[in-house]
Amino acid sequence: MQGDFVAAVSHELKTPIASVRAMAELLADGVADDPQRTRTYAERIENEMTRLGTTVRNILDASRVEQTGELALARVAQDPARLVEDVVAGVRPLLERRGFRVELDVQAAERLALLDGAALRSVLVNLLDNAMKFAGPGRTVRVVGRSEVDGRYRIEVVDDGVGLPPGDPERLFRRFHRGAGAKEAAIPGIGLGLFVARQVVEAHGGTIYAEDVPQGGARFVVVLPPAREEARA
Amino acid sequence: MRSPHVLIVEDDESLGLALVDAFERDGYRVDHVIDGREALERGLARRFDLIVLDLMLPGMDGYEVCKRLRAAGRDSPILMLTARGREEDRVHGLDLGADDYLCKPFSLRELWPARGLGCARRSPSRRSAWPSTASRSISGRASFAREAAWPS
């Protein structure tokens, strides 16, 4: 497991660095004189840096959890709906360039929640990233946000792909767990995204789980408590 | 004289694109595959003047592709690309018949032409289409294709 992890981390860090470096060299050599080519390279460099940023953040968060048992969060009261909209706006171009349809159906929260924006952002990015990796191109990713009757805010990331791998969905959240066949299929990842996502959501007093969509696809659900209720707890 | 024909085996979309562009800009013919089994089929079907082979691939890993090509007597020069940098991994690749080994993250300029061409020239077959002299244009780009007056 440890050897696999080191190999996966090496691959996940070094491959995007190699890509960015190669594309920067081509740009510097004036290969991409064509504006369309220049744009393609710039977009890809942006994608690779996003991917790299997520991987580095996951590694740092996971090692922080390992060392201290918890994540240090900086939380401010805010509308989780706004955060979801921001994240989707940020990654939508990336998803669409990769052939995904993105549907956003978010309603403003009835009550604010105490959130660490950066940490929750990375949770949502991880969920969207997983949808891209495991659902396959041409699929639709739907992000839904609603207040529940008890004031909690429920965020769903739903795809219409192949669904969850067989077995207990809870194991997806274990550290170093890789999706079924991910290694064989060379699907990028280091097995930390969902582990870190759970740590972050639970540190907010919330819950995160995965389930199959009966009509086909996977659904990841994040439920966050409202600010006041959480302050009392 | 025919233009050198290169096979790029890299499943990472962005790196694959950059590698293809790097060779195509110099007028070389490039095939690009993203799967180990497909790489093996291509490599068995014809000789390439250079195969740039990633190790971590879907279908079949790069070590296996290399091993099977050599076992089948195919002598296309192989330059392996990998994120693993440990000595034993490098030695393993060379043991399996790779001609050279480049660790990610590498410089594209190091890959091509420096290591790639060296790799092609060290190849035992001598049936390579690469020119015997190499120089670089003012811009720093490789300019073998033009010097040798090959179709680009």
Tab-separated table of N, CA and C in Angstrom, chain B residues 12-137:
chain	number	residue	atom	x	y	z
B	12	ASP	N	-1.565	10.596	-20.558
B	12	ASP	CA	-1.928	11.909	-20.041
B	12	ASP	C	-2.191	12.835	-21.230
B	13	GLU	N	-3.402	13.396	-21.244
B	13	GLU	CA	-3.862	14.158	-22.400
B	13	GLU	C	-2.946	15.330	-22.738
B	14	SER	N	-2.604	16.105	-21.715
B	14	SER	CA	-1.823	17.316	-21.964
B	14	SER	C	-0.392	16.994	-22.370
B	15	LEU	N	0.219	16.050	-21.664
B	15	LEU	CA	1.592	15.703	-21.991
B	15	LEU	C	1.648	15.073	-23.384
B	16	GLY	N	0.656	14.241	-23.687
B	16	GLY	CA	0.572	13.620	-25.014
B	16	GLY	C	0.518	14.673	-26.106
B	17	LEU	N	-0.326	15.674	-25.903
B	17	LEU	CA	-0.481	16.748	-26.890
B	17	LEU	C	0.840	17.483	-27.110
B	18	ALA	N	1.518	17.798	-26.004
B	18	ALA	CA	2.782	18.536	-26.106
B	18	ALA	C	3.842	17.711	-26.842
B	19	LEU	N	3.893	16.413	-26.543
B	19	LEU	CA	4.881	15.556	-27.195
B	19	LEU	C	4.602	15.451	-28.697
B	20	VAL	N	3.341	15.259	-29.035
B	20	VAL	CA	2.975	15.170	-30.457
B	20	VAL	C	3.376	16.459	-31.171
B	21	ASP	N	3.047	17.596	-30.554
B	21	ASP	CA	3.380	18.889	-31.171
B	21	ASP	C	4.888	19.064	-31.345
B	22	ALA	N	5.630	18.620	-30.348
B	22	ALA	CA	7.080	18.794	-30.397
B	22	ALA	C	7.678	18.073	-31.608
B	23	PHE	N	7.157	16.895	-31.909
B	23	PHE	CA	7.690	16.162	-33.060
B	23	PHE	C	7.088	16.645	-34.379
B	24	GLU	N	5.814	16.965	-34.335
B	24	GLU	CA	5.160	17.399	-35.580
B	24	GLU	C	5.685	18.743	-36.065
B	25	ARG	N	6.071	19.603	-35.132
B	25	ARG	CA	6.566	20.922	-35.551
B	25	ARG	C	7.821	20.767	-36.404
B	26	ASP	N	8.553	19.703	-36.193
B	26	ASP	CA	9.760	19.482	-36.979
B	26	ASP	C	9.484	18.634	-38.213
B	27	GLY	N	8.216	18.393	-38.456
B	27	GLY	CA	7.842	17.740	-39.703
B	27	GLY	C	7.874	16.223	-39.670
B	28	TYR	N	7.938	15.648	-38.485
B	28	TYR	CA	7.976	14.188	-38.414
B	28	TYR	C	6.584	13.601	-38.359
B	29	ARG	N	6.478	12.374	-38.801
B	29	ARG	CA	5.187	11.685	-38.713
B	29	ARG	C	5.040	11.136	-37.299
B	30	VAL	N	3.878	11.357	-36.704
B	30	VAL	CA	3.674	10.957	-35.320
B	30	VAL	C	2.394	10.136	-35.183
B	31	ASP	N	2.496	8.988	-34.559
B	31	ASP	CA	1.311	8.246	-34.122
B	31	ASP	C	1.228	8.424	-32.610
B	32	HIS	N	0.017	8.601	-32.106
B	32	HIS	CA	-0.140	8.788	-30.667
B	32	HIS	C	-1.181	7.820	-30.142
B	33	VAL	N	-0.814	6.989	-29.182
B	33	VAL	CA	-1.784	6.091	-28.547
B	33	VAL	C	-1.740	6.302	-27.041
B	34	ILE	N	-2.841	5.950	-26.389
B	34	ILE	CA	-2.953	6.232	-24.950
B	34	ILE	C	-3.123	4.951	-24.136
B	35	ASP	N	-3.004	3.811	-24.798
B	35	ASP	CA	-3.287	2.544	-24.139
B	35	ASP	C	-2.132	1.581	-24.406
B	36	GLY	N	-1.743	0.802	-23.393
B	36	GLY	CA	-0.605	-0.099	-23.529
B	36	GLY	C	-0.805	-1.180	-24.587
B	37	ARG	N	-2.009	-1.740	-24.633
B	37	ARG	CA	-2.262	-2.816	-25.622
B	37	ARG	C	-2.185	-2.292	-27.048
B	38	GLU	N	-2.744	-1.096	-27.221
B	38	GLU	CA	-2.713	-0.455	-28.536
B	38	GLU	C	-1.262	-0.171	-28.938
B	39	ALA	N	-0.459	0.251	-27.956
B	39	ALA	CA	0.956	0.524	-28.216
B	39	ALA	C	1.654	-0.745	-28.699
B	40	LEU	N	1.358	-1.860	-28.036
B	40	LEU	CA	1.972	-3.130	-28.409
B	40	LEU	C	1.586	-3.510	-29.839
B	41	GLU	N	0.306	-3.388	-30.155
B	41	GLU	CA	-0.160	-3.717	-31.507
B	41	GLU	C	0.562	-2.886	-32.560
B	42	ARG	N	0.653	-1.585	-32.305
B	42	ARG	CA	1.324	-0.701	-33.270
B	42	ARG	C	2.793	-1.079	-33.414
B	43	GLY	N	3.409	-1.332	-32.254
B	43	GLY	CA	4.834	-1.637	-32.262
B	43	GLY	C	5.152	-2.964	-32.930
B	44	LEU	N	4.207	-3.903	-32.848
B	44	LEU	CA	4.401	-5.201	-33.500
B	44	LEU	C	4.172	-5.074	-35.001
B	45	ALA	N	3.260	-4.177	-35.370
B	45	ALA	CA	2.855	-4.069	-36.777
B	45	ALA	C	3.930	-3.439	-37.667
B	46	ARG	N	4.729	-2.527	-37.108
B	46	ARG	CA	5.734	-1.872	-37.947
B	46	ARG	C	6.877	-1.349	-37.091
B	47	ARG	N	7.956	-0.994	-37.784
B	47	ARG	CA	9.081	-0.430	-37.063
B	47	ARG	C	8.925	1.085	-36.993
B	48	PHE	N	9.170	1.629	-35.812
B	48	PHE	CA	9.179	3.087	-35.655
B	48	PHE	C	10.618	3.546	-35.494
B	49	ASP	N	10.868	4.786	-35.882
B	49	ASP	CA	12.211	5.336	-35.720
B	49	ASP	C	12.470	5.721	-34.279
B	50	LEU	N	11.379	5.872	-33.528
B	50	LEU	CA	11.497	6.103	-32.087
B	50	LEU	C	10.143	5.826	-31.444
B	51	ILE	N	10.178	5.136	-30.308
B	51	ILE	CA	8.954	4.985	-29.510
B	51	ILE	C	9.190	5.690	-28.181
B	52	VAL	N	8.354	6.678	-27.875
B	52	VAL	CA	8.408	7.357	-26.579
B	52	VAL	C	7.332	6.691	-25.727
B	53	LEU	N	7.759	5.971	-24.692
B	53	LEU	CA	6.855	5.064	-23.990
B	53	LEU	C	6.690	5.437	-22.513
B	54	ASP	N	5.501	5.845	-22.149
B	54	ASP	CA	5.193	6.108	-20.738
B	54	ASP	C	5.066	4.752	-20.031
B	55	LEU	N	5.258	4.752	-18.716
B	55	LEU	CA	5.180	3.472	-17.999
B	55	LEU	C	3.801	3.187	-17.432
B	56	MET	N	3.191	4.180	-16.803
B	56	MET	CA	1.898	3.949	-16.159
B	56	MET	C	0.798	4.178	-17.193
B	57	LEU	N	0.274	3.085	-17.731
B	57	LEU	CA	-0.682	3.171	-18.842
B	57	LEU	C	-1.886	2.288	-18.567
B	58	PRO	N	-3.052	2.647	-19.106
B	58	PRO	CA	-4.181	1.708	-19.034
B	58	PRO	C	-3.935	0.524	-19.963
B	59	GLY	N	-4.547	-0.583	-19.652
B	59	GLY	CA	-4.457	-1.755	-20.522
B	59	GLY	C	-3.252	-2.626	-20.224
B	60	MET	N	-2.065	-2.054	-20.340
B	60	MET	CA	-0.825	-2.808	-20.112
B	60	MET	C	0.251	-1.787	-19.788
B	61	ASP	N	1.096	-2.070	-18.774
B	61	ASP	CA	2.073	-1.029	-18.442
B	61	ASP	C	3.240	-1.019	-19.434
B	62	GLY	N	3.986	0.077	-19.392
B	62	GLY	CA	5.042	0.285	-20.366
B	62	GLY	C	6.147	-0.763	-20.307
B	63	TYR	N	6.444	-1.266	-19.106
B	63	TYR	CA	7.456	-2.331	-18.980
B	63	TYR	C	7.050	-3.540	-19.820
B	64	GLU	N	5.767	-3.909	-19.693
B	64	GLU	CA	5.261	-5.089	-20.384
B	64	GLU	C	5.277	-4.875	-21.913
B	65	VAL	N	4.904	-3.678	-22.319
B	65	VAL	CA	4.916	-3.366	-23.756
B	65	VAL	C	6.340	-3.544	-24.294
B	66	CYS	N	7.289	-2.982	-23.559
B	66	CYS	CA	8.688	-3.032	-23.977
B	66	CYS	C	9.182	-4.486	-24.033
B	67	LYS	N	8.868	-5.226	-22.983
B	67	LYS	CA	9.310	-6.626	-22.891
B	67	LYS	C	8.766	-7.441	-24.075
B	68	ARG	N	7.478	-7.251	-24.355
B	68	ARG	CA	6.859	-8.046	-25.425
B	68	ARG	C	7.360	-7.649	-26.815
B	69	LEU	N	7.632	-6.364	-26.991
B	69	LEU	CA	8.167	-5.940	-28.288
B	69	LEU	C	9.538	-6.575	-28.524
B	70	ARG	N	10.357	-6.550	-27.480
B	70	ARG	CA	11.698	-7.118	-27.632
B	70	ARG	C	11.633	-8.634	-27.783
B	71	ALA	N	10.725	-9.266	-27.029
B	71	ALA	CA	10.583	-10.725	-27.127
B	71	ALA	C	10.157	-11.122	-28.535
B	72	ALA	N	9.414	-10.239	-29.194
B	72	ALA	CA	8.950	-10.530	-30.554
B	72	ALA	C	9.981	-10.093	-31.597
B	73	GLY	N	11.149	-9.655	-31.111
B	73	GLY	CA	12.224	-9.297	-32.033
B	73	GLY	C	12.111	-7.910	-32.644
B	74	ARG	N	11.231	-7.072	-32.099
B	74	ARG	CA	11.087	-5.717	-32.647
B	74	ARG	C	12.169	-4.819	-32.072
B	75	ASP	N	12.870	-4.100	-32.955
B	75	ASP	CA	14.022	-3.331	-32.476
B	75	ASP	C	13.836	-1.815	-32.548
B	76	SER	N	12.589	-1.350	-32.624
B	76	SER	CA	12.375	0.107	-32.603
B	76	SER	C	13.043	0.689	-31.358
B	77	PRO	N	13.782	1.797	-31.529
B	77	PRO	CA	14.389	2.413	-30.338
B	77	PRO	C	13.305	2.861	-29.362
B	78	ILE	N	13.516	2.575	-28.082
B	78	ILE	CA	12.506	2.927	-27.072
B	78	ILE	C	13.096	3.868	-26.026
B	79	LEU	N	12.441	5.008	-25.863
B	79	LEU	CA	12.787	5.946	-24.801
B	79	LEU	C	11.655	5.903	-23.784
B	80	MET	N	11.960	5.424	-22.579
B	80	MET	CA	10.919	5.307	-21.553
B	80	MET	C	10.759	6.615	-20.781
B	81	LEU	N	9.498	6.908	-20.450
B	81	LEU	CA	9.191	8.075	-19.619
B	81	LEU	C	8.560	7.580	-18.343
B	82	THR	N	9.027	8.064	-17.225
B	82	THR	CA	8.377	7.608	-16.010
B	82	THR	C	8.440	8.593	-14.884
B	83	ALA	N	7.495	8.477	-13.978
B	83	ALA	CA	7.503	9.295	-12.775
B	83	ALA	C	8.332	8.620	-11.689
B	84	ARG	N	8.642	7.332	-11.901
B	84	ARG	CA	9.454	6.641	-10.896
B	84	ARG	C	10.913	6.935	-11.181
B	85	GLY	N	11.634	7.385	-10.172
B	85	GLY	CA	13.005	7.771	-10.440
B	85	GLY	C	14.038	6.887	-9.773
B	86	ARG	N	13.564	5.837	-9.097
B	86	ARG	CA	14.528	5.058	-8.332
B	86	ARG	C	15.426	4.241	-9.245
B	87	GLU	N	16.633	4.066	-8.770
B	87	GLU	CA	17.653	3.363	-9.546
B	87	GLU	C	17.146	2.018	-10.076
B	88	GLU	N	16.510	1.230	-9.177
B	88	GLU	CA	16.103	-0.109	-9.609
B	88	GLU	C	15.040	-0.057	-10.705
B	89	ASP	N	14.216	1.003	-10.696
B	89	ASP	CA	13.211	1.135	-11.751
B	89	ASP	C	13.870	1.431	-13.090
B	90	ARG	N	14.890	2.292	-13.019
B	90	ARG	CA	15.589	2.637	-14.266
B	90	ARG	C	16.285	1.415	-14.836
B	91	VAL	N	16.971	0.690	-13.947
B	91	VAL	CA	17.695	-0.498	-14.391
B	91	VAL	C	16.725	-1.517	-14.965
B	92	HIS	N	15.568	-1.663	-14.320
B	92	HIS	CA	14.557	-2.603	-14.782
B	92	HIS	C	14.139	-2.281	-16.220
B	93	GLY	N	13.912	-1.005	-16.492
B	93	GLY	CA	13.506	-0.588	-17.836
B	93	GLY	C	14.572	-0.927	-18.865
B	94	LEU	N	15.812	-0.672	-18.518
B	94	LEU	CA	16.897	-0.941	-19.459
B	94	LEU	C	17.101	-2.443	-19.643
B	95	ASP	N	16.914	-3.188	-18.551
B	95	ASP	CA	17.004	-4.653	-18.627
B	95	ASP	C	15.986	-5.228	-19.598
B	96	LEU	N	14.838	-4.579	-19.635
B	96	LEU	CA	13.771	-5.091	-20.496
B	96	LEU	C	13.972	-4.694	-21.954
B	97	GLY	N	15.010	-3.913	-22.202
B	97	GLY	CA	15.314	-3.599	-23.599
B	97	GLY	C	15.060	-2.170	-24.024
B	98	ALA	N	14.756	-1.294	-23.054
B	98	ALA	CA	14.616	0.122	-23.417
B	98	ALA	C	16.003	0.672	-23.745
B	99	ASP	N	16.079	1.653	-24.641
B	99	ASP	CA	17.370	2.212	-25.015
B	99	ASP	C	17.782	3.351	-24.100
B	100	ASP	N	16.806	4.030	-23.549
B	100	ASP	CA	17.119	5.110	-22.619
B	100	ASP	C	15.893	5.359	-21.754
B	101	TYR	N	16.070	6.233	-20.779
B	101	TYR	CA	15.106	6.383	-19.712
B	101	TYR	C	15.092	7.831	-19.269
B	102	LEU	N	13.924	8.451	-19.264
B	102	LEU	CA	13.840	9.853	-18.853
B	102	LEU	C	12.826	9.982	-17.725
B	103	CYS	N	13.225	10.666	-16.642
B	103	CYS	CA	12.337	10.790	-15.486
B	103	CYS	C	11.504	12.062	-15.564
B	104	LYS	N	10.208	11.938	-15.276
B	104	LYS	CA	9.339	13.115	-15.175
B	104	LYS	C	9.662	13.852	-13.883
B	105	PRO	N	9.606	15.155	-13.826
B	105	PRO	CA	9.316	16.036	-14.955
B	105	PRO	C	10.585	16.363	-15.730
B	106	PHE	N	10.592	16.041	-16.999
B	106	PHE	CA	11.778	16.271	-17.835
B	106	PHE	C	11.576	17.565	-18.611
B	107	SER	N	12.649	18.029	-19.211
B	107	SER	CA	12.545	19.162	-20.128
B	107	SER	C	12.276	18.596	-21.510
B	108	LEU	N	11.343	19.223	-22.214
B	108	LEU	CA	11.026	18.781	-23.569
B	108	LEU	C	12.261	18.855	-24.458
B	109	ARG	N	13.082	19.885	-24.193
B	109	ARG	CA	14.286	20.052	-25.007
B	109	ARG	C	15.293	18.927	-24.744
B	110	GLU	N	15.237	18.395	-23.538
B	110	GLU	CA	16.122	17.268	-23.256
B	110	GLU	C	15.603	16.025	-23.961
B	111	LEU	N	14.276	15.855	-23.922
B	111	LEU	CA	13.689	14.682	-24.567
B	111	LEU	C	13.968	14.706	-26.057
B	112	TRP	N	13.694	15.858	-26.631
B	112	TRP	CA	13.844	15.987	-28.066
B	112	TRP	C	14.545	17.273	-28.416
B	113	PRO	N	15.666	17.223	-29.128
B	113	PRO	CA	16.220	16.036	-29.747
B	113	PRO	C	17.243	15.269	-28.908
B	114	ALA	N	17.794	15.855	-27.842
B	114	ALA	CA	18.988	15.283	-27.209
B	114	ALA	C	18.881	13.771	-26.948
B	115	ARG	N	17.944	13.396	-26.046
B	115	ARG	CA	17.899	11.987	-25.650
B	115	ARG	C	17.234	11.119	-26.713
B	116	GLY	N	16.193	11.652	-27.312
B	116	GLY	CA	15.460	10.873	-28.309
B	116	GLY	C	16.336	10.494	-29.483
B	117	LEU	N	17.097	11.458	-29.946
B	117	LEU	CA	17.940	11.199	-31.103
B	117	LEU	C	19.088	10.263	-30.731
B	118	GLY	N	19.640	10.475	-29.524
B	118	GLY	CA	20.705	9.595	-29.051
B	118	GLY	C	20.219	8.164	-28.993
B	119	CYS	N	19.024	8.034	-28.497
B	119	CYS	CA	18.369	6.739	-28.375
B	119	CYS	C	18.219	6.074	-29.742
B	120	ALA	N	17.748	6.858	-30.708
B	120	ALA	CA	17.523	6.334	-32.049
B	120	ALA	C	18.846	5.907	-32.684
B	121	ARG	N	19.876	6.687	-32.428
B	121	ARG	CA	21.160	6.392	-33.079
B	121	ARG	C	21.882	5.207	-32.447
B	122	ARG	N	21.618	5.010	-31.145
B	122	ARG	CA	22.254	3.865	-30.486
B	122	ARG	C	21.601	2.557	-30.886
B	123	SER	N	20.413	2.688	-31.470
B	123	SER	CA	19.656	1.507	-31.842
B	123	SER	C	20.487	0.613	-32.764
B	124	PRO	N	20.493	-0.683	-32.523
B	124	PRO	CA	21.372	-1.584	-33.235
B	124	PRO	C	21.053	-1.729	-34.725
B	125	SER	N	19.818	-1.458	-35.100
B	125	SER	CA	19.412	-1.866	-36.447
B	125	SER	C	20.056	-1.028	-37.562
B	126	ARG	N	20.345	0.223	-37.282
B	126	ARG	CA	20.928	1.111	-38.299
B	126	ARG	C	19.981	1.329	-39.473
B	127	ARG	N	18.750	0.972	-39.277
B	127	ARG	CA	17.784	1.224	-40.344
B	127	ARG	C	17.038	2.523	-40.076
B	128	SER	N	17.571	3.258	-39.140
B	128	SER	CA	16.905	4.487	-38.724
B	128	SER	C	16.885	5.521	-39.841
B	129	ALA	N	15.819	6.291	-39.886
B	129	ALA	CA	15.695	7.344	-40.886
B	129	ALA	C	16.242	8.676	-40.384
B	130	TRP	N	16.818	8.667	-39.163
B	130	TRP	CA	17.309	9.941	-38.637
B	130	TRP	C	18.561	10.357	-39.389
B	131	PRO	N	18.746	11.658	-39.584
B	131	PRO	CA	19.958	12.129	-40.252
B	131	PRO	C	21.169	11.922	-39.353
B	132	SER	N	22.354	11.893	-39.984
B	132	SER	CA	23.547	11.617	-39.188
B	132	SER	C	24.096	12.880	-38.548
B	133	THR	N	23.707	14.046	-39.056
B	133	THR	CA	24.167	15.267	-38.403
B	133	THR	C	22.976	16.010	-37.848
B	134	ALA	N	23.232	16.702	-36.785
B	134	ALA	CA	22.135	17.442	-36.172
B	134	ALA	C	22.601	18.832	-35.801
B	135	SER	N	21.762	19.779	-35.988
B	135	SER	CA	22.060	21.124	-35.484
B	135	SER	C	20.746	21.761	-35.109
B	136	ARG	N	20.838	22.893	-34.503
B	136	ARG	CA	19.616	23.546	-34.083
B	136	ARG	C	19.472	24.868	-34.821
B	137	SER	N	18.252	25.225	-35.106
B	137	SER	CA	18.001	26.504	-35.760
B	137	SER	C	18.192	27.620	-34.732
